[in-house]
Amino acid sequence: MKSILKFLFKLLVVASCIMILLIGGLEINKYLTDYSKEAEQKRELYEIRLKLIEEVDTNYRILKSIVPKWNRFYAELSLKRDRDTVQHKEIEPKDFLIVHQQLFHFNHEIDKIESHKWETYKYKISDLGKYQDTEDLMQWRQEKSHMITKTYILQEQLMYDLEELNKASHDILAFSNSKIYTDNTNIQYNFEYKKFYYYLNKVDKSIYNLLKHQYADNLNHLIRTSSELRNRYRNILLEKEYYKLETQKENAVDTISIALQKCMAQKKNNGINMNNFKYYTKQKDDQLLVLLKKQDSTHKISKQSRTELVDNVNTCLKDLKLQDVAAYYISIQLDDYDYIIKTPDIEIIEKTKNNETYTFQLQYFYRNQVIEEFFVDNIWYPKE
């Protein structure tokens, strides 16, 4: 009897162990499945966020491109050549032909503004929420209901107001071409005239608001919430600086780079011809980005010469005694994928295998900046 009880006890223990293993296995499998779903969800969020950023950025560039012409257009219609008054010139009906043609151009450009990615984004966010309501999703829903939504609503309002402005301009032209004038015609003309300036001011304010706040705030918010996106867009900023370096007609253009070029020409540099380099600098706050590019890649430079070269650049910069500069970010491009890097935190002398090493180190020059700076107030009020 005792042996039977002992056997049953062992059987119970074994069964319990098997049960524990099964339950544990199921829990582990559930955890791995949930982890996999969350990882997939994060990747999908990243992809739709990236597409939304690209759309907002494109719309931003479209609006920035028309601002100079819009400023001149508004100034020609404004009595005091500024936006602090609602007074406008008394324009003859016949002169509205030119006005109407200009408005047609603005309408054509603003029609390029899109919202397809925004619509896809809203659908995707709702669709992803069916599986798991993560913290990321809740954050994105807040964005959808506040900042980004406001921007796209303002875009739609701008397009509507511009269309109404075009209609008013067209009607004024029609009245001016009419051979029959009645009291009703004059009343209707005055109504369309007031309507024209009403929508002119609305369009003007919408353009300013989108450029001053909406687009930049949205892009900064969308990009800064992801370290991967921050790195990506800082790289884009750096690539644009290199493009400016490569496309400048002279070896040195800005004041600091010209002074640096003269200083480097006086150094021995171990026989390196410094006239064969292009120079470019950009200052941001108390930091200076310094880019040099060797235009002839036929002659290789030894490690000793590379060290001497970057040391001489650093010495020349200090000799310039730039009082408002506290940190230098130096990049000397010798060939494709061959850069000498010196920042306040690191120095890379050896040839790099790819661009990631140097771009990552130079990113710190931009600090929290992730998009190109654009100061609409500098161009908004037309100058005489």
mmCIF file of C-alpha atoms in Angstrom, residues 118 142-158 206 209-210 213-215 217-218:
data_model
loop_
_atom_site.group_PDB
_atom_site.id
_atom_site.type_symbol
_atom_site.label_atom_id
_atom_site.label_comp_id
_atom_site.label_asym_id
_atom_site.label_seq_id
_atom_site.Cartn_x
_atom_site.Cartn_y
_atom_site.Cartn_z
ATOM 1 C CA TRP A 118 -1.858 62.400 -43.349
ATOM 2 C CA GLN A 142 -2.575 63.011 -28.880
ATOM 3 C CA GLU A 143 -0.519 64.407 -31.756
ATOM 4 C CA LYS A 144 -3.297 63.578 -34.196
ATOM 5 C CA SER A 145 -5.914 65.381 -32.152
ATOM 6 C CA HIS A 146 -3.835 68.482 -31.520
ATOM 7 C CA MET A 147 -0.782 69.775 -33.345
ATOM 8 C CA ILE A 148 -0.813 67.932 -36.673
ATOM 9 C CA THR A 149 -4.566 68.152 -37.134
ATOM 10 C CA LYS A 150 -4.447 71.917 -36.680
ATOM 11 C CA THR A 151 -1.824 72.253 -39.407
ATOM 12 C CA TYR A 152 -3.771 70.262 -41.972
ATOM 13 C CA ILE A 153 -6.993 72.112 -41.156
ATOM 14 C CA LEU A 154 -5.172 75.409 -41.692
ATOM 15 C CA GLN A 155 -3.819 74.100 -45.011
ATOM 16 C CA GLU A 156 -7.333 73.289 -46.175
ATOM 17 C CA GLN A 157 -8.548 76.700 -45.032
ATOM 18 C CA LEU A 158 -5.728 78.385 -46.947
ATOM 19 C CA SER A 206 -2.663 81.652 -42.978
ATOM 20 C CA ASN A 209 0.983 81.161 -39.450
ATOM 21 C CA LEU A 210 1.956 78.013 -41.344
ATOM 22 C CA HIS A 213 4.711 78.081 -36.361
ATOM 23 C CA GLN A 214 2.831 75.146 -37.827
ATOM 24 C CA TYR A 215 5.246 73.434 -40.217
ATOM 25 C CA ASP A 217 6.766 72.947 -34.896
ATOM 26 C CA ASN A 218 5.308 69.808 -36.456
#
